[in-house]
XYZ file of C-alpha atoms in Angstrom:
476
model
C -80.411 167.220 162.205
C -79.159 164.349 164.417
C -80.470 160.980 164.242
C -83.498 160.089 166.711
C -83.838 157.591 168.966
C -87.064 155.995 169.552
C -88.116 157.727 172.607
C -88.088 161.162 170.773
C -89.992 160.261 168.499
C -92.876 159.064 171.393
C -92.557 162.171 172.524
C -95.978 164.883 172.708
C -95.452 168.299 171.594
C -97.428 171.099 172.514
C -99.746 171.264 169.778
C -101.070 168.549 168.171
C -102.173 170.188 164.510
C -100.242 172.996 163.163
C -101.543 175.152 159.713
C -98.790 177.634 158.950
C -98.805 177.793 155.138
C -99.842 181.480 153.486
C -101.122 182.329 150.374
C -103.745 179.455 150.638
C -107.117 179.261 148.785
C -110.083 180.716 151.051
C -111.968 177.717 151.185
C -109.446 175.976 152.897
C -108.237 178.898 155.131
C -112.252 179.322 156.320
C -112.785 175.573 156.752
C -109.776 175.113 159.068
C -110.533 178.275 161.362
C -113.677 176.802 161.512
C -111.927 174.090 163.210
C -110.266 176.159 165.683
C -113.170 176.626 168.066
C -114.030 172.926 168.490
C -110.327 172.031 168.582
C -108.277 174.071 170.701
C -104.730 171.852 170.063
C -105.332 172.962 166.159
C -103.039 176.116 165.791
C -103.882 178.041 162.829
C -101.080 180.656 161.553
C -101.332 183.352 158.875
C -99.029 186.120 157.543
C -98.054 189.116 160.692
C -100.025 192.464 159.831
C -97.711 195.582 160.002
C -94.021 195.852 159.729
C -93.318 191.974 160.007
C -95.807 191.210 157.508
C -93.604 190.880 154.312
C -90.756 189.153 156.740
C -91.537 185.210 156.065
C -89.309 183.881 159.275
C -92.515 184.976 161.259
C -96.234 183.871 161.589
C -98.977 185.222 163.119
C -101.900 184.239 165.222
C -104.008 187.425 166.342
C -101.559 189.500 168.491
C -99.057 186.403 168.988
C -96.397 186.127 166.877
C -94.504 182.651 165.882
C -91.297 182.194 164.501
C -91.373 180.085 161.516
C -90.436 177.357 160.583
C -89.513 176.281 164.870
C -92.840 176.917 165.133
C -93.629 173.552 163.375
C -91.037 171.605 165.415
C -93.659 171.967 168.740
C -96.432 170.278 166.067
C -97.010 166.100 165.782
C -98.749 166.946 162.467
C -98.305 170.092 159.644
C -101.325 171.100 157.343
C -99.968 171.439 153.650
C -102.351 173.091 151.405
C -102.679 173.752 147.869
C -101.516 176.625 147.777
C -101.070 179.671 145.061
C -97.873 177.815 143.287
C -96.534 174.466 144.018
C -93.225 175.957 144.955
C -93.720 176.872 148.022
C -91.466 175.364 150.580
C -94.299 173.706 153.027
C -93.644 170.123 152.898
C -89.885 170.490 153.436
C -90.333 172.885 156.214
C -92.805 170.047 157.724
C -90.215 167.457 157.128
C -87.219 169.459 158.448
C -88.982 170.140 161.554
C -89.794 166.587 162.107
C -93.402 166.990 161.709
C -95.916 164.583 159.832
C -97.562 166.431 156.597
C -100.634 166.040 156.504
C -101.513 166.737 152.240
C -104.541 168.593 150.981
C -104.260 168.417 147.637
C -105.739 166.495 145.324
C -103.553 165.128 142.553
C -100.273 166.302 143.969
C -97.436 163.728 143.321
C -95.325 163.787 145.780
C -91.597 163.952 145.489
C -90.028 160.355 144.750
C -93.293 159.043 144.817
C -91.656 156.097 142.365
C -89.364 154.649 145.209
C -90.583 156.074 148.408
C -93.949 155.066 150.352
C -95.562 157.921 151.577
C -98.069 156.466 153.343
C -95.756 155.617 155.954
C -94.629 159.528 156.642
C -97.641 161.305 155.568
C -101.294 161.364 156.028
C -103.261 162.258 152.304
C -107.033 163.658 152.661
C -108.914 164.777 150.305
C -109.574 168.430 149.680
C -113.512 167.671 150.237
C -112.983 166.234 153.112
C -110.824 169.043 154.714
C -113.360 169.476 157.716
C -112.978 165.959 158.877
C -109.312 166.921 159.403
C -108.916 166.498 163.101
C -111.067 163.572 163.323
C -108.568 161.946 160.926
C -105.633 162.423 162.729
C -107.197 161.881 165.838
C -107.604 158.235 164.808
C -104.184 157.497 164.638
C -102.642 155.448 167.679
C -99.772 156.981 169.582
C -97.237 154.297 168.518
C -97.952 154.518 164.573
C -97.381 158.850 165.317
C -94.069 157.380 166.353
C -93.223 155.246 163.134
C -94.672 157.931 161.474
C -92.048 160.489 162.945
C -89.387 158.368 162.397
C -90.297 157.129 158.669
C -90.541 161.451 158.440
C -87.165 162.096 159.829
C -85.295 159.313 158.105
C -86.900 160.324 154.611
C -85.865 163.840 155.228
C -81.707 162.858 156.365
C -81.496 160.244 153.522
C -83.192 161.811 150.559
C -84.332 166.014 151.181
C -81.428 167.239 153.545
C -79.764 169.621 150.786
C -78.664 169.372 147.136
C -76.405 166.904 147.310
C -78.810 163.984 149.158
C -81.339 165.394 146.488
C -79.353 165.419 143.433
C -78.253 161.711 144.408
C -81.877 160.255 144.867
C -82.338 161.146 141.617
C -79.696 159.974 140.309
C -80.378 156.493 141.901
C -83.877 156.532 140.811
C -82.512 157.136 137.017
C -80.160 153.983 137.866
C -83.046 151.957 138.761
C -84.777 152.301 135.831
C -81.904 151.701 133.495
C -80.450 148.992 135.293
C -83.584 147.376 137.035
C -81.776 143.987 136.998
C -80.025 145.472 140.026
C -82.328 147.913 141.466
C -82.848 148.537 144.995
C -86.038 146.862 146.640
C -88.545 148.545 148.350
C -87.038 147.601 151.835
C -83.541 149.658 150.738
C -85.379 152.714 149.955
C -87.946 152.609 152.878
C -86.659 150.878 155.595
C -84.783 153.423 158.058
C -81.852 151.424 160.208
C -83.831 149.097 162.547
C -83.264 149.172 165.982
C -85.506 146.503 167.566
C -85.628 143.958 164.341
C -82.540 142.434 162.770
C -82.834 141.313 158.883
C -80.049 140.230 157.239
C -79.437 142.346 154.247
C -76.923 139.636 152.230
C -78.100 136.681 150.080
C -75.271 134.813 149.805
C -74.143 131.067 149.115
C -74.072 128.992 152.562
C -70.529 128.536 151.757
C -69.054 131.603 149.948
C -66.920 130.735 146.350
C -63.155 130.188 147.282
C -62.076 131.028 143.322
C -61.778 134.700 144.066
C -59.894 135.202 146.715
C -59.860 137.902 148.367
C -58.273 141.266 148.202
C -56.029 142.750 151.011
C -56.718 146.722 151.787
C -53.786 148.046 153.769
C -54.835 151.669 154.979
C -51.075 153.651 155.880
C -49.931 156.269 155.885
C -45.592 156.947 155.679
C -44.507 153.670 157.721
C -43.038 151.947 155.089
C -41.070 149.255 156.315
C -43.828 147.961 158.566
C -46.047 148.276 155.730
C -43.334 146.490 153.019
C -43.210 144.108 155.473
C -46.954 143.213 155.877
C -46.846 143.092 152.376
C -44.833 140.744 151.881
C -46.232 138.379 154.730
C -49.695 138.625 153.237
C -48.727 137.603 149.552
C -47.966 134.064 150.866
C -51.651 133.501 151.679
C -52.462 131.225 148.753
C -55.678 132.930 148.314
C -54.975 136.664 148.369
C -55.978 137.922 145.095
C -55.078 141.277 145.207
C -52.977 144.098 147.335
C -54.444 147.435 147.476
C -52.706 149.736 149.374
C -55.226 152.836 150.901
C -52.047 156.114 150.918
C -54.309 158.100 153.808
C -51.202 160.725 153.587
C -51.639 164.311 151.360
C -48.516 165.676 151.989
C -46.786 163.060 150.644
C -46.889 160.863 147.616
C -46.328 157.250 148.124
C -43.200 155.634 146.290
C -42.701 155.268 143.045
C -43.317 152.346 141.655
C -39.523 150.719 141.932
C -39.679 151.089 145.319
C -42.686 148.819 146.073
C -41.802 144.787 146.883
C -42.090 142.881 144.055
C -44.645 140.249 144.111
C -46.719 137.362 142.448
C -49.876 139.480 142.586
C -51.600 142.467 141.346
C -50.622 145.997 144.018
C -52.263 148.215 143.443
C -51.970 152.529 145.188
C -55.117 154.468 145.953
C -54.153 158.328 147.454
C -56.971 159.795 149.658
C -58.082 163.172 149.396
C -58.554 163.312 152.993
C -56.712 161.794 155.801
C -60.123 159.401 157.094
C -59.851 156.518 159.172
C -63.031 156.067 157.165
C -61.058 155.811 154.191
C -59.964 151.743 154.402
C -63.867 151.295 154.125
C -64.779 153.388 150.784
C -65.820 150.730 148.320
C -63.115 151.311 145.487
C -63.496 149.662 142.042
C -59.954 148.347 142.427
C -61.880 145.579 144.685
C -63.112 142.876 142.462
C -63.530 140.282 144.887
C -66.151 139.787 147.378
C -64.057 139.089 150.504
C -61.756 142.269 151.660
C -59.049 141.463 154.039
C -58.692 144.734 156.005
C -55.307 145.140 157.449
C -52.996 148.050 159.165
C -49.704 148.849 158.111
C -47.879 147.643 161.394
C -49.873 143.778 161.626
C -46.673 141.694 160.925
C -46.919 138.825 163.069
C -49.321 137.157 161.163
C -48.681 133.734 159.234
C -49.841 132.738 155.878
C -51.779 129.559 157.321
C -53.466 132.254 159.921
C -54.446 134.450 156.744
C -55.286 131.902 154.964
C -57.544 129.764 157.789
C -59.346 133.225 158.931
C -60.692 132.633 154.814
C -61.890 130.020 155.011
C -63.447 130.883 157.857
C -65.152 133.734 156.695
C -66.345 131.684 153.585
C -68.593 129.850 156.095
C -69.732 133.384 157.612
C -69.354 135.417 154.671
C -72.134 137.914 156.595
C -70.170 138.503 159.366
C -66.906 140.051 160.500
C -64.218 137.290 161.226
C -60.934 138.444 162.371
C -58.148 138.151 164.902
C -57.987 140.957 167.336
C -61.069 140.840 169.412
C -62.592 143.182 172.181
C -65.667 142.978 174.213
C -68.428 146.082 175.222
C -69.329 145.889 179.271
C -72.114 147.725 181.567
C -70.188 149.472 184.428
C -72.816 149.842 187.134
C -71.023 152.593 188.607
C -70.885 155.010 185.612
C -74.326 153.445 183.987
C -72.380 153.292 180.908
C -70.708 151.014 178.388
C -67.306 150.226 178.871
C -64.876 149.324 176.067
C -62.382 146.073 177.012
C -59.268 144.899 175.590
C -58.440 142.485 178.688
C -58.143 139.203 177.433
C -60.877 137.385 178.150
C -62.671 134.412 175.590
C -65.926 137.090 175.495
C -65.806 138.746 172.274
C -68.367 141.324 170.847
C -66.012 142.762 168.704
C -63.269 141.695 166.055
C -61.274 144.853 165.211
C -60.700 145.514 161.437
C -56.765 146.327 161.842
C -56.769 142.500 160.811
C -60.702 141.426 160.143
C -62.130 139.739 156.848
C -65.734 140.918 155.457
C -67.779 141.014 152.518
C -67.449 144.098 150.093
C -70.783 145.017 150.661
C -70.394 146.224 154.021
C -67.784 148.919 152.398
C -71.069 149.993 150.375
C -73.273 150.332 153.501
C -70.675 151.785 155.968
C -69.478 154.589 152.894
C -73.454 155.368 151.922
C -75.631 153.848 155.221
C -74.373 154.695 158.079
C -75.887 157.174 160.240
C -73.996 160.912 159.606
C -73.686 161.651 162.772
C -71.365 158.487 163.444
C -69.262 159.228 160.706
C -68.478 162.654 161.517
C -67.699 161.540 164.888
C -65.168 158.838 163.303
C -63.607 161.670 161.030
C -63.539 164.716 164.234
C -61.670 162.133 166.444
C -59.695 160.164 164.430
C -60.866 157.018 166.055
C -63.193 153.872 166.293
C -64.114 153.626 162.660
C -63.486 149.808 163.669
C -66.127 150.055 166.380
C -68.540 151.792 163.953
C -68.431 148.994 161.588
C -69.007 146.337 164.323
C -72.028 148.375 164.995
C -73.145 148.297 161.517
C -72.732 144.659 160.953
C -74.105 143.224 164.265
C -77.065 146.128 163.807
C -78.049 144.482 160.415
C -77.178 140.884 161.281
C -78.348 140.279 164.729
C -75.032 138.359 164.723
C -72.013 138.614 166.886
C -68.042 138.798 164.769
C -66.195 135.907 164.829
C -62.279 135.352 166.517
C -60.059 133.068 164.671
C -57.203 131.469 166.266
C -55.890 131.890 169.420
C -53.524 134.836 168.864
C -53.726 138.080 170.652
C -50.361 139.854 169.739
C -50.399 141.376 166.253
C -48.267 144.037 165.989
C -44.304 144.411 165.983
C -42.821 143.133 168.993
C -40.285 146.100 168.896
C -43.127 148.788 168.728
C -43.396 150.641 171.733
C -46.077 151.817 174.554
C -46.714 155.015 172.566
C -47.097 153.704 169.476
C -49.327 150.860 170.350
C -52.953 153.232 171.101
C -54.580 150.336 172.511
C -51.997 150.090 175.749
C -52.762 153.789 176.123
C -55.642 154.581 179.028
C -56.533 157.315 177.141
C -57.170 155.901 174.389
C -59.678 153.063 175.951
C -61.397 156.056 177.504
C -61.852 157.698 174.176
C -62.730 153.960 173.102
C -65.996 153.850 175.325
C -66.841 157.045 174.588
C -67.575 156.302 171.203
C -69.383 152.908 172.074
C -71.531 155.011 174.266
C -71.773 157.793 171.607
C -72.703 155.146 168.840
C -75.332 153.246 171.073
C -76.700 156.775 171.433
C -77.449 157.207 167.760
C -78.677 153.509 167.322
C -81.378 153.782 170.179
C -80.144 150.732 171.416
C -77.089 147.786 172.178
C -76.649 146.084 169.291
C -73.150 144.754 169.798
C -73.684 141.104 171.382
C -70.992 139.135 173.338
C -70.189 135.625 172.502
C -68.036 132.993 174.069
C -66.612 131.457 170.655
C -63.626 130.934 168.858
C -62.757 129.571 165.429
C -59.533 127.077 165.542
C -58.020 124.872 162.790
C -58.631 121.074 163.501
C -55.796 119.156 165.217
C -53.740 122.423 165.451
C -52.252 122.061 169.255
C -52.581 117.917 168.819
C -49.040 116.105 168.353
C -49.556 114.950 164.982
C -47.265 114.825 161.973
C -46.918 118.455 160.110
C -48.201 116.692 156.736
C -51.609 115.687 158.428
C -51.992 119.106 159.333
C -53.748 121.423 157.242
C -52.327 124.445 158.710
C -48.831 124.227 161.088
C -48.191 128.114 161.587
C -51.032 129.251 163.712
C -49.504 131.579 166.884
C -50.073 131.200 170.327
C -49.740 133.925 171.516
């Protein structure tokens, strides 16, 4: 299932109550076809006579026959009954579907009733008052169906989609209660990815600790003189902390370990399984500090006092993403559709993460929060995992990345056209296809452009070197 945006979820469908469920007790089966008369958007559904009556993918209504469970995708609401044993597959089939449960059953506890709020995706009534049913739902206002839908369908992708979302709720649930020091609020485990509020999710320092450092991730894959190279340009930063190199190739094992530079600081190798763009953001253990430096393999124009001033930087915006290559989103009012811009202009909406600073957690929430069906997209093309985290950020934050320094060359100067993607037209095509695709999925813009730029005091004023704080900042 596909995330929603908000508009599908305002959507009507065609009926408004739908009671599918078999094996029910007769009270309840005779007080909701008593219903039926009165309420002709009430469609009542029971087992097929004949040949199709033993086949559950089918439901029957007289003569008509229903296929089940689509059936309960053309419902806003989904009767589940007590029924003969609590197995019975009712509630997911509601949820799958998209449609609100509406639970008769007294005493049921609902699944993850610990963490999750079910008020907010289903409607509870008591078994005695099962002929007050439609007069219930009747009294709920078009716009809380829609949060309603949406708490439904987010509940279902995060925590009921298959074994492995359900086998991982659980497990977080048992983490909670061992380690409640550092469990998960309500907000984490209700809240689905807001698309018209903005809350930031970090409670952090005004001014973020400069004793850790930070630790450089450098995601490559075989070029390993560029990469020795931006190794050994990043270990001059006085506050690096640590090098860990992301080896996104399977074929290949990276070099032993005589091979690798030898430096004042901890390097640590990571192989992928996979060969995922996604990869530089996986939150590994070898990451100890809070700020990550994310870095290619072919950045080697960059000084230590640019490294090291894009920290400090970041410790004063330790929410956002400050970096050094930006890019800006525009509306083309020819194709009525976002555009993705490298030209060179001082609006930025996005700092790319080939050379970007951010705060571990946003590893966390971009390996574990972000919608599926922008990740696959990342993985199928190969591209714009760096677009998808701006997305993320800005989406949670309501704030725009930060550009440090003035530089706008990063890359080898003897690299050519067809190794340099962003020079390629294809590739900026490809580039606002995904902005479009990833707006798509959000329901909204959340990227927002800013005329800003973060430069070292006195840095272009004739001064003496020793009154500057940091000399080697490019131009370019």
């Amino acid at each position: 299932m596909e995330s929603r945006s908000f508009l599908f979820f305002s959507e009507s469908r065609k009926w408004f109550v739908v009671a599918s469920q078999t094996a029910i007790r007769q009270q309840f089966k005779t007080g909701v076809r008593a219903m039926m008369d009165e309420h002709p958007e009430l469609l009542v559904l029971d087992r097929c006579d004949g040949g199709r009556g033993s086949n559950f993918s089918f439901r029957c209504d007289g003569n008509k026959t229903y296929d089940y469970p689509y059936i309960l995708e053309e419902s806003t609401f989904c009767l589940v009954f007590r029924g003969a044993r609590l197995g019975q597959t009712a509630l997911f089939d509601a949820m799958m579907s998209g449609c609100i449960p509406v639970i008769v059953a007294d005493f049921y506890v609902l699944p993850f009733s610990e963490v999750l709020d079910w008020k907010r995706a289903a409607v509870v009534i008591y078994e005695a008052d099962v002929s007050d049913t439609m007069h219930i739902l009747k009294g709920f206002s078009d716009e809380r169906i829609s949060e309603m839908r949406q708490q439904v369908d987010f509940f279902y992708e995060r925590y009921f989609a298959g074994m492995k979302e359900i086998t991982t709720t659980t497990l977080d649930i048992l983490n909670d209660r061992v380690f409640s020091h550092v469990a998960k609020s309500y907000e984490m485990w209700n809240d689905p990815p807001s698309t018209t509020s903005v809350k930031s999710p970090l409670f952090l320092p005004i001014v973020a600790p400069k004793s850790q450092g930070f630790t450089a991730v450098v995601l490559t894959y075989d070029r390993l003189d560029s990469l020795f190279q931006v190794i050994h340009n990043v270990v001059k930063a006085p506050s690096l902390a640590k090098v860990l190199v992301v080896w996104n190739n399977q074929n290949k094992p990276p070099p032993q370990a005589s091979m690798w530079p030898k430096i004042n600081k901890p390097l640590k190798v990571v192989q992928t399984l996979e060969n995922k763009l996604s990869n530089r953001f996986y939150p590994y253990d070898e990451i100890e500090t809070e700020a990550i430096l994310a870095i290619d393999d072919d950045i080697v124009m960059l000084t230590a006092d640019e490294l090291e001033f894009g920290f400090e930087v970041w410790r004063e915006f330790p929410d956002r993403i400050v970096g050094f290559p930006s890019r800006v989103h525009l509306w083309d009012n020819v194709t009525h559709q976002w555009k993705y811009q490298s030209e060179w202009t001082n609006e930025v909406s996005m700092v790319l993460t080939g050379v970007a600073f951010y705060h571990k957690f946003w590893s966390y929430m971009y390996t574990t929060r972000m919608p599926k069906e922008i990740r696959n997209w990342v993985d199928k093309h190969m591209n714009c995992e760096d677009i998808a985290m701006n997305f993320l950020v800005t989406n949670m934050t309501g704030k725009a990345p930060i550009k440090v320094a003035p530089r706008k060359k990063f890359k080898c100067p003897e690299c050519t056209n067809t190794e340099m993607l962003s020079t390629d037209l294809s590739h900026m095509i490809e580039r606002s296809k995904c902005v479009n695709k990833f707006a798509e999925v959000y329901g909204c813009m959340p990227l927002k452009p800013v005329e800003f730029r973060a430069d070292p005091v006195l840095y272009k004023d004739n001064f003496p070197e020793k009154l500057k704080r940091y000399n080697n900042i490019g131009s370019l």
